PDB file of C-alpha atoms in Angstrom:
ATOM      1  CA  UNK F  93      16.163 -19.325   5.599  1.00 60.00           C
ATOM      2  CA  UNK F  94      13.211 -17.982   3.127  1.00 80.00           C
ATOM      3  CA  UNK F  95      14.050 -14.275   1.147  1.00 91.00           C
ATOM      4  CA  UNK F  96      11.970 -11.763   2.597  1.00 96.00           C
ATOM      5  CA  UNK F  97       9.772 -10.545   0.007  1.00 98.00           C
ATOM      6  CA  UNK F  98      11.027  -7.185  -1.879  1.00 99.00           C
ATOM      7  CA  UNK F  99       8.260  -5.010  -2.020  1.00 99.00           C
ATOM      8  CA  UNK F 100       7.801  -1.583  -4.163  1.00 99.00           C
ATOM      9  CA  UNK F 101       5.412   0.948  -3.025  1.00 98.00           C
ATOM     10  CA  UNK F 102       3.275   3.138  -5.287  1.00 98.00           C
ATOM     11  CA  UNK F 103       1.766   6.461  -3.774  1.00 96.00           C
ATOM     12  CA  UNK F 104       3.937   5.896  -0.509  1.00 96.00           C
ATOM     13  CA  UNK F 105       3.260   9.116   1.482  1.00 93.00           C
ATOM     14  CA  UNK F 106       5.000   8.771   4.721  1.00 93.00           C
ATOM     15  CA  UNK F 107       5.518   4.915   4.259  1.00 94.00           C
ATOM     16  CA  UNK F 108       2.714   3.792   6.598  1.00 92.00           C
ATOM     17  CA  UNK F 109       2.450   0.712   4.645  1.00 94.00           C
ATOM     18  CA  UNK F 110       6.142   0.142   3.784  1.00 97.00           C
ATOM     19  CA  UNK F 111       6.531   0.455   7.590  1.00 95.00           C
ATOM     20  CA  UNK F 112       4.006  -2.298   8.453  1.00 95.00           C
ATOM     21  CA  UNK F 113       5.192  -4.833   5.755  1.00 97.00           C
ATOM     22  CA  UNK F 114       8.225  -3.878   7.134  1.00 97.00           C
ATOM     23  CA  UNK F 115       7.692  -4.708  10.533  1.00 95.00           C
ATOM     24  CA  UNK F 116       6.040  -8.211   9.290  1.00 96.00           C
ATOM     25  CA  UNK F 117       9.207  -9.377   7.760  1.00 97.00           C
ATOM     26  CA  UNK F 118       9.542  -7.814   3.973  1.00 98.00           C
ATOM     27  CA  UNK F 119      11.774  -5.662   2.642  1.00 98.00           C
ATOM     28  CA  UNK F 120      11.039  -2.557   1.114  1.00 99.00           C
ATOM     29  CA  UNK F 121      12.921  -1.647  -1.855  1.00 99.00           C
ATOM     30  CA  UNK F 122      11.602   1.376  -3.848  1.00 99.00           C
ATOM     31  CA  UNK F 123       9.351   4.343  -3.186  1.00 99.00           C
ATOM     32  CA  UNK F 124       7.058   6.377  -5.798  1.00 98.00           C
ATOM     33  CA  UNK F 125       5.543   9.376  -4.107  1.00 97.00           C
ATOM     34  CA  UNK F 126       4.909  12.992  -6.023  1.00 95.00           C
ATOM     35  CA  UNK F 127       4.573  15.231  -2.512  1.00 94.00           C
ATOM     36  CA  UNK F 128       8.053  16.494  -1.542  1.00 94.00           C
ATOM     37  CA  UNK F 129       7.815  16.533   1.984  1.00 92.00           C
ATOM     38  CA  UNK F 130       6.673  12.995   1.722  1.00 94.00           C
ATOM     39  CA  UNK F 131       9.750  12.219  -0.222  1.00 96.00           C
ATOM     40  CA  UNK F 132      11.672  13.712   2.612  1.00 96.00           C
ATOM     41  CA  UNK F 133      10.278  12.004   5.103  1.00 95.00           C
ATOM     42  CA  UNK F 134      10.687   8.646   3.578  1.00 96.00           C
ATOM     43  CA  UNK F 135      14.155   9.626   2.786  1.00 97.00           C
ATOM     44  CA  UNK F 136      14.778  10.040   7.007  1.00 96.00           C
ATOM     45  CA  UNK F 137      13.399   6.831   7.860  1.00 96.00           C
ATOM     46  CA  UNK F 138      14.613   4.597   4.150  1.00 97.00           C
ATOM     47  CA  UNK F 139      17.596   6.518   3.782  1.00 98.00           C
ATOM     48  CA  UNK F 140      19.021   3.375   1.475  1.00 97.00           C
ATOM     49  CA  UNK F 141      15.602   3.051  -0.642  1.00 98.00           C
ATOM     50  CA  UNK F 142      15.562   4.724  -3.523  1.00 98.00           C
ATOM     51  CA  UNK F 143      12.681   7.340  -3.910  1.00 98.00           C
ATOM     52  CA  UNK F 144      11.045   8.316  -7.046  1.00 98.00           C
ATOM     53  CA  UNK F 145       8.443  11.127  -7.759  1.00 97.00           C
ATOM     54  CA  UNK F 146       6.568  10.119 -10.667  1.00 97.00           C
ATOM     55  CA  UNK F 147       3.846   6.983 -11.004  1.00 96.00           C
ATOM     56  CA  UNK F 148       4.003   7.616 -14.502  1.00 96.00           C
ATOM     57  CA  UNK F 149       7.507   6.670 -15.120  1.00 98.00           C
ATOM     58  CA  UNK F 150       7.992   3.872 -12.258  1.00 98.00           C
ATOM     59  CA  UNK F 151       8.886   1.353 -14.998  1.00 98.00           C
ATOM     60  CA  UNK F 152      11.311   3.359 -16.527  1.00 98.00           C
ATOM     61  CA  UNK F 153      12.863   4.936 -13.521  1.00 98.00           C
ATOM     62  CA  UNK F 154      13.156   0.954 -12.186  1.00 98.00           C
ATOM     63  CA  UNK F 155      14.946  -0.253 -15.088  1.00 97.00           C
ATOM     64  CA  UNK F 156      17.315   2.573 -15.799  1.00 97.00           C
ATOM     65  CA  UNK F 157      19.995   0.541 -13.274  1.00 95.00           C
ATOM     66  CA  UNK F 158      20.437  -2.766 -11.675  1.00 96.00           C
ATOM     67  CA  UNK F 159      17.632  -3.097  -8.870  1.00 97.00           C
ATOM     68  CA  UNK F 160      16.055  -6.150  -7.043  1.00 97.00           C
ATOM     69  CA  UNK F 161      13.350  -8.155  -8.129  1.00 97.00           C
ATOM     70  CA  UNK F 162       9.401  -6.652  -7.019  1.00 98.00           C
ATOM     71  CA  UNK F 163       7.522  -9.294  -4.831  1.00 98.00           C
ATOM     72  CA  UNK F 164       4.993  -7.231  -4.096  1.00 98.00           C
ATOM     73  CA  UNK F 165       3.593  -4.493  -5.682  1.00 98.00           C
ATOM     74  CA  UNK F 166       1.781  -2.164  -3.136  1.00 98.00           C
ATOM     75  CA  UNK F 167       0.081   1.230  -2.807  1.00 96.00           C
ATOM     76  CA  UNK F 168      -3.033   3.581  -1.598  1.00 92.00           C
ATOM     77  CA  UNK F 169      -3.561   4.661  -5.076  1.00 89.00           C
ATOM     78  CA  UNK F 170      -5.116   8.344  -5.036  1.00 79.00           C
ATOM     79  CA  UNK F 171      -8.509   7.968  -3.063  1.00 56.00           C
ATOM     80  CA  UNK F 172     -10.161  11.647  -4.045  1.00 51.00           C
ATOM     81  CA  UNK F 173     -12.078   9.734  -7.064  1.00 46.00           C
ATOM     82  CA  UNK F 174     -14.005   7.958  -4.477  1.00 45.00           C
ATOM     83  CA  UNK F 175     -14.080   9.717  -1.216  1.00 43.00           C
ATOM     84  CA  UNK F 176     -17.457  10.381   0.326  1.00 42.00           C
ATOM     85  CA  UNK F 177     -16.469  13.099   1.429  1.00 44.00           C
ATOM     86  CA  UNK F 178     -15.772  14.717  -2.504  1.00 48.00           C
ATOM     87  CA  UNK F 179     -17.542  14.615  -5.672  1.00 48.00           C
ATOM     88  CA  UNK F 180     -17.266  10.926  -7.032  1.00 46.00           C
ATOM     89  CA  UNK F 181     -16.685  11.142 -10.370  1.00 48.00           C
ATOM     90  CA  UNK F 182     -14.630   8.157  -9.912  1.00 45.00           C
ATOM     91  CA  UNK F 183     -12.721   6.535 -13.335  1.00 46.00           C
ATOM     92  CA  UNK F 184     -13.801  10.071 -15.082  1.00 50.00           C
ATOM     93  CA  UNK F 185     -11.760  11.644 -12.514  1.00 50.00           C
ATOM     94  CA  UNK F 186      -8.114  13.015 -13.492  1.00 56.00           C
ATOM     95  CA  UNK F 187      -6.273  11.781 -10.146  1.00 60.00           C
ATOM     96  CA  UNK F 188      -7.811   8.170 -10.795  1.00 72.00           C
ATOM     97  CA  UNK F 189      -4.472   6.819 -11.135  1.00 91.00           C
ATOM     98  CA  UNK F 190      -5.097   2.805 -10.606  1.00 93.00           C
ATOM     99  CA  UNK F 191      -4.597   2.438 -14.638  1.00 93.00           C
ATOM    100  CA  UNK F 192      -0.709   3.867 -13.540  1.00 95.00           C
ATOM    101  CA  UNK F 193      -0.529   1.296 -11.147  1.00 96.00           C
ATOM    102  CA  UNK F 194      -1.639  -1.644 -13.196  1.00 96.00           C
ATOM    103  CA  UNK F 195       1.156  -0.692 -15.749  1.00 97.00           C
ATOM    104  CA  UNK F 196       3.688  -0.547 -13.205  1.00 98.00           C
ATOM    105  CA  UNK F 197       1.775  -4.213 -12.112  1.00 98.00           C
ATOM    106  CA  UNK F 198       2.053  -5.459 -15.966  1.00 98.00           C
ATOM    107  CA  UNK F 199       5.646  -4.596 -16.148  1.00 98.00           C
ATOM    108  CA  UNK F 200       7.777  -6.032 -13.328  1.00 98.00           C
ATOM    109  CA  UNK F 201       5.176  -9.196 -12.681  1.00 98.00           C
ATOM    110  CA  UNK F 202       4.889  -8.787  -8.909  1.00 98.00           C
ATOM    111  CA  UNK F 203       4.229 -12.150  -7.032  1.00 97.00           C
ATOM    112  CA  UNK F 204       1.461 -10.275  -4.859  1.00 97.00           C
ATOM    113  CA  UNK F 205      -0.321  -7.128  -4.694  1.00 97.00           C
ATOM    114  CA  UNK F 206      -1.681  -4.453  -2.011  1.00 97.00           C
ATOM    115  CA  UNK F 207      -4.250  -1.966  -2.878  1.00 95.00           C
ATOM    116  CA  UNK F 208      -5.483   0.249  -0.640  1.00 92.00           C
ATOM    117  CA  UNK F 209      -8.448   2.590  -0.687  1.00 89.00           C
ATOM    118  CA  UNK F 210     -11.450   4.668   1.314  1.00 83.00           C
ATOM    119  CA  UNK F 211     -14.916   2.894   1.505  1.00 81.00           C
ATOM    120  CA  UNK F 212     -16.088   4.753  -1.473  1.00 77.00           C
ATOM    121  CA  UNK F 213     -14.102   2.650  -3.227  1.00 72.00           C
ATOM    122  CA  UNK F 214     -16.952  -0.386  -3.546  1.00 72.00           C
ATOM    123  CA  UNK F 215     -18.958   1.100  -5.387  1.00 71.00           C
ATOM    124  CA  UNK F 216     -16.859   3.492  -7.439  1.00 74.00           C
ATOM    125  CA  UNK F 217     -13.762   1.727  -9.504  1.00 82.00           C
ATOM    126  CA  UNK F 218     -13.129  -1.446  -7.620  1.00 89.00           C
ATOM    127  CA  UNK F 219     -14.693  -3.506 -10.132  1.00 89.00           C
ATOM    128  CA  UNK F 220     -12.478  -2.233 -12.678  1.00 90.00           C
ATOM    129  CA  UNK F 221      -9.691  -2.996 -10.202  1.00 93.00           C
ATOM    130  CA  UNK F 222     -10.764  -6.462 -10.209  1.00 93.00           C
ATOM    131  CA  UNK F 223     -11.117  -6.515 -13.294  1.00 94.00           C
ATOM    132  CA  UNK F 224      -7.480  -5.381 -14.581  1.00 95.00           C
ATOM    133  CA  UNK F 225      -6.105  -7.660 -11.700  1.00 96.00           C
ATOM    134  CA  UNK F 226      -8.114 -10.972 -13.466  1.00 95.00           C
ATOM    135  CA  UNK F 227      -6.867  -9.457 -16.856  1.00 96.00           C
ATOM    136  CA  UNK F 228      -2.908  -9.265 -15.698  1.00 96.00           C
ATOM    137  CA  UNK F 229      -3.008 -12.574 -14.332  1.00 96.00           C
ATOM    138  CA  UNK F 230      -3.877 -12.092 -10.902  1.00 96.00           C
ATOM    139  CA  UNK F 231      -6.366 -13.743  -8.356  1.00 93.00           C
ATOM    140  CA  UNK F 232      -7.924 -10.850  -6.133  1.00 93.00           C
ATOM    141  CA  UNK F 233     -10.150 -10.140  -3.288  1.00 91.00           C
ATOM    142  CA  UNK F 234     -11.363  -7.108  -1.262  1.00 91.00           C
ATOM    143  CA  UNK F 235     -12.315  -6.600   2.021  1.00 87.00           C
ATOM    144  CA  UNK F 236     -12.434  -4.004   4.802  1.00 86.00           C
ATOM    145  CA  UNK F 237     -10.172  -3.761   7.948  1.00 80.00           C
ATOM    146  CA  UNK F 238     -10.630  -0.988  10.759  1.00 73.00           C
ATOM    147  CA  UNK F 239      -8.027   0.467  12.235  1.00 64.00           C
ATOM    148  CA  UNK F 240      -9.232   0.017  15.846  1.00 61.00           C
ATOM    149  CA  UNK F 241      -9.395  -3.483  15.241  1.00 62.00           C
ATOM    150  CA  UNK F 242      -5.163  -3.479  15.391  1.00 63.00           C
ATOM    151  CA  UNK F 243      -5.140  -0.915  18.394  1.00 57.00           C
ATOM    152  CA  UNK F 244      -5.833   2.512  16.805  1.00 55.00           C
ATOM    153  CA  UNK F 245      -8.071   5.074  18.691  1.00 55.00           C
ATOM    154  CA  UNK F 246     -10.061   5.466  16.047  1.00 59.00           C
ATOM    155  CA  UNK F 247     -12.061   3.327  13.496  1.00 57.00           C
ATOM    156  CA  UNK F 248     -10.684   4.199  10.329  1.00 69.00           C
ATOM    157  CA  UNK F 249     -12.252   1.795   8.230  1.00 80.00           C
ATOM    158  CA  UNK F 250     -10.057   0.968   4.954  1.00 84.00           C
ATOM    159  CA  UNK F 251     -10.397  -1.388   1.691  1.00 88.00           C
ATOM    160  CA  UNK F 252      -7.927  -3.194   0.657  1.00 91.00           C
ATOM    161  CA  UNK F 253      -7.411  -5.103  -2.611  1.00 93.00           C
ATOM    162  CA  UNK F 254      -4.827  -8.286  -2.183  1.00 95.00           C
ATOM    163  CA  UNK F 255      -3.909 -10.631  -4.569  1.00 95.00           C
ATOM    164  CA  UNK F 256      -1.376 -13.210  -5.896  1.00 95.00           C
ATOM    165  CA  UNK F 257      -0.085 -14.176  -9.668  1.00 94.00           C
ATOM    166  CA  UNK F 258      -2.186 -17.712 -10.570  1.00 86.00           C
ATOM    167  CA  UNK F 259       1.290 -19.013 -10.383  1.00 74.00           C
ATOM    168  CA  UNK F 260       1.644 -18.611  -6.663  1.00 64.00           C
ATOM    169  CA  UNK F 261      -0.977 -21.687  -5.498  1.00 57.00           C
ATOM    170  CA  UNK F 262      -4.158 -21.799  -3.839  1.00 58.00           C
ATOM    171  CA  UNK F 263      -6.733 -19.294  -4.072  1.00 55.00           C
ATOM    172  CA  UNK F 264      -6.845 -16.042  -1.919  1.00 52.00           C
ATOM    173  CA  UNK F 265     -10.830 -16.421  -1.117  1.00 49.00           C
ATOM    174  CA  UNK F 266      -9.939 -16.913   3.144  1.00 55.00           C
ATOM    175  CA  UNK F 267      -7.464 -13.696   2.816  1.00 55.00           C
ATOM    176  CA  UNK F 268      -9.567 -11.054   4.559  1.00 54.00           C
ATOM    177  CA  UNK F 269     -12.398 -12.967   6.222  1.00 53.00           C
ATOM    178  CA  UNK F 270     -13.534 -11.765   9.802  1.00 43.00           C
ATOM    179  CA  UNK F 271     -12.061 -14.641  11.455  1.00 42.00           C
ATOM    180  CA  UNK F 272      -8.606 -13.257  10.268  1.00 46.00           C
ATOM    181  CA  UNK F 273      -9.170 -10.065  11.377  1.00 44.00           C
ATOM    182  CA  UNK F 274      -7.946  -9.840  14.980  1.00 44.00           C
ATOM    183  CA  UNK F 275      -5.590  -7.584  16.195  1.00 41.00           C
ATOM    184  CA  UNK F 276      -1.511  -8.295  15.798  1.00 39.00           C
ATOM    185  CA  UNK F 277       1.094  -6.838  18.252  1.00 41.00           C
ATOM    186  CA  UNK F 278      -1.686  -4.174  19.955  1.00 39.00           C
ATOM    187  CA  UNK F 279       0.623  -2.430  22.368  1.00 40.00           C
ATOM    188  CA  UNK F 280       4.327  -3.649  20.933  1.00 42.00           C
ATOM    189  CA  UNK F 281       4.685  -0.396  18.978  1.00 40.00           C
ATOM    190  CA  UNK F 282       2.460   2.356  18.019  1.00 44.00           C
ATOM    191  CA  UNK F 283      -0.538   2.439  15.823  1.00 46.00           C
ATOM    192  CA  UNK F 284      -0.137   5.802  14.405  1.00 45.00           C
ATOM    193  CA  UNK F 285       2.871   6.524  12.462  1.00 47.00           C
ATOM    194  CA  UNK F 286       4.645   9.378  13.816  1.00 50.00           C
ATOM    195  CA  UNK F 287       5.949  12.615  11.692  1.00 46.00           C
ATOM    196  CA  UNK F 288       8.617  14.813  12.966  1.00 43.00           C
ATOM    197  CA  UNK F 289      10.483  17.895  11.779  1.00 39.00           C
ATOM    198  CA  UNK F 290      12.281  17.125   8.523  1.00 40.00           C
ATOM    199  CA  UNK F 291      15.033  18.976   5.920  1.00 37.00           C
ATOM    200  CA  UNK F 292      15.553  22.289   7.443  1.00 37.00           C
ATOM    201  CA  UNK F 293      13.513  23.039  10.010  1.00 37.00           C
ATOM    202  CA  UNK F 294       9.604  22.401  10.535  1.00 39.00           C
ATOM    203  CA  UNK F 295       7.285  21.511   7.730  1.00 42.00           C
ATOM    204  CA  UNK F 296       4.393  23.372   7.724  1.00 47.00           C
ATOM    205  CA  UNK F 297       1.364  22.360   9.765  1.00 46.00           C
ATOM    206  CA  UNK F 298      -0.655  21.379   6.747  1.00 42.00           C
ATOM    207  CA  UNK F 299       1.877  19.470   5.132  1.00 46.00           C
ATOM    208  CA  UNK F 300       2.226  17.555   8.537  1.00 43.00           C
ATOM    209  CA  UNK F 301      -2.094  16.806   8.843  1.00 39.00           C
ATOM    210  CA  UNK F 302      -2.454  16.225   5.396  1.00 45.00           C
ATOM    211  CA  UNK F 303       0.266  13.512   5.265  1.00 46.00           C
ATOM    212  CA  UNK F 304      -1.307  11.724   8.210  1.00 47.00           C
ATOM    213  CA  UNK F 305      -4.462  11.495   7.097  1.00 45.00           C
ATOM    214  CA  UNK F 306      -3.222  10.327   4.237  1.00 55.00           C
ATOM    215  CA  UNK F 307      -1.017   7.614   6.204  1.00 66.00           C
ATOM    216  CA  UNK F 308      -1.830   3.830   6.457  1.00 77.00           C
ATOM    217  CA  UNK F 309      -2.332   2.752  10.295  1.00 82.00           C
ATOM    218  CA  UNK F 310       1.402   1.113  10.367  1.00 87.00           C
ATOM    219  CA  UNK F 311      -0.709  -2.068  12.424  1.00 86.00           C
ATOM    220  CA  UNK F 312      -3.294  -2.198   9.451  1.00 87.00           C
ATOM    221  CA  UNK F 313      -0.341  -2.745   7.146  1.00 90.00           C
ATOM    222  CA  UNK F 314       1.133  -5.307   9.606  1.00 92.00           C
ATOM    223  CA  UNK F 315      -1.745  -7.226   9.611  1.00 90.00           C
ATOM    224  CA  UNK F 316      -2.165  -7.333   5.982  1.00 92.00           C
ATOM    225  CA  UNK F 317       1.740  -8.331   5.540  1.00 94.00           C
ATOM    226  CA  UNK F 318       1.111 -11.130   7.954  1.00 93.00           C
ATOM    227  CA  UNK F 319      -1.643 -12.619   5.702  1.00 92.00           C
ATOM    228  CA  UNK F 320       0.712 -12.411   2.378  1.00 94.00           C
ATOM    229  CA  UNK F 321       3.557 -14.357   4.419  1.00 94.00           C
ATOM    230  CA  UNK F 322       0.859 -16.863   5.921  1.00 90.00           C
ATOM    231  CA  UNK F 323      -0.209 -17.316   1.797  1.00 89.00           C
ATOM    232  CA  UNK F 324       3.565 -17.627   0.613  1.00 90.00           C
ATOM    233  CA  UNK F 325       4.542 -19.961   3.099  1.00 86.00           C
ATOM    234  CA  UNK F 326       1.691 -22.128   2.785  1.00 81.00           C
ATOM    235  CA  UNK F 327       0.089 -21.457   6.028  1.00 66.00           C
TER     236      UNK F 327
END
C-alpha cells in the first residue's frame, strides 16, 4: 500500500486545507500559524501535530528534532497584499510573505506544492510566484476554483498555485482545467469548516469571523488533494 503523502502547512489558520488534504488521503504533519486562537484550534482538532508560530523560522523549528519527511508544502500565504478589497501594494507590502514560504520550499524540497490566494492575486505577485517556483525547481500552474462548485453556499472564488519538483514526471498543464473542476463528495460532510469554543471558555466573536473568513472551504481543499494524488499515482 502507497505512503500517504506528509504534508506541512504554512499560514494554517483553522486548518481548512490540512482538513481537506486530510480527508483526500494525506497526512498532515506540521502547522505554522502566528494567530493564537488559530493555534488553539488546530491544537483541538491535530492534537499530535506539532504547531509552530513563526513562518520565519519553519526551517529551523523543523530541524531542531527528528520529524518526517515534507511531501507537500502547502499554505494561503497572507492575501492583504492583494485583496481588492485593500490597498494593493502587493510585493512592496510588509505582510507579503510568499518569499518566507519559498525558503521554507528551498529547504525541505517538497515533492508538491499548494498555494492559495484571493483573485487579486493575478495580477499582483503571482508572476513572481511562478517565477520562484521555476527558479526552485518546480513546474507550476494557477487556476481558479469556486467554492460553490464543491457544495458551498456561496461562490468564494479562490486561486490556487499547484505544482510538482521536475523530478516527479509529466507536466502539471491538465491540473486545474474546467473539465476537472466538478464537485467531490457534495453532501458527505460539510463545506464550511466549523469553529467551536476553545481553551477556556469562548473566543471572542471577532476572533471566531475573522478565522473563517480566513478558512479554506474544507471541499475546495479536497478537491485540490484529489488532483495531487491523481498526479502521484499516475492517473
Amino acid at each position: 500500500m502507497t505512503e500517504p503523502l506528509n504534508v506541512l502547512e504554512l499560514f494554517a489558520g483553522i486548518g481548512g486545507l490540512s482538513l481537506g488534504l486530510q480527508r483526500a488521503g494525506m497526512r498532515i504533519v506540521g502547522h505554522v500559524e502566528i494567530n493564537a486562537f488559530c493555534r488553539a484550534v488546530l491544537r483541538k482538532h491535530w492534537p499530535e501535530v506539532p504547531c509552530h508560530d513563526d513562518v520565519r523560522t519553519a526551517t529551523t523549528w523543523w530541524r531542531s528534532k527528528p520529524r518526517p519527511r515534507v511531501d507537500v508544502v502547502a499554505g494561503g500565504y497572507p492575501c492583504q497584499p492583494e485583496s481588492l478589497a485593500g490597498p494593493r501594494r502587493g510585493t512592496d507590502d510588509e505582510r507579503w510573505l510568499w518569499p518566507e514560504m519559498a525558503r521554507v520550499i528551498h529547504a525541505l524540497r517538497p515533492r508538491y506544492v499548494i498555494g492559495e490566494n484571493v483573485l487579486g492575486h493575478r495580477t499582483q505577485g503571482l508572476r513572481f510566484v511562478l517565477r520562484d517556483l521555476d527558479r526552485l525547481g518546480y513546474t507550476a500552474r494557477a487556476g481558479i476554483v469556486r467554492a460553490c462548485e464543491m457544495g458551498a453556499p456561496h461562490p468564494r472564488p479562490r486561486l490556487f498555485v499547484l505544482a510538482h519538483a521536475h523530478r516527479e514526471g509529466r507536466p502539471a498543464r491538465r491540473w486545474l482545467e474546467p473539465a476537472r473542476t466538478a464537485p467531490v463528495g457534495a453532501g458527505r460532510w460539510p463545506a464550511e469548516p466549523r469553529v467551536g469554543r476553545v481553551v477556556d471558555g469562548l473566543p471572542g466573536r471577532v476572533d471566531r469571523v475573522t478565522a473563517l473568513g480566513n478558512a479554506v472551504v474544507p471541499a475546495v481543499a479536497e478537491h485540490i488533494g484529489r488532483i495531487i494524488l491523481d498526479h502521484h499515482q499516475g492517473r
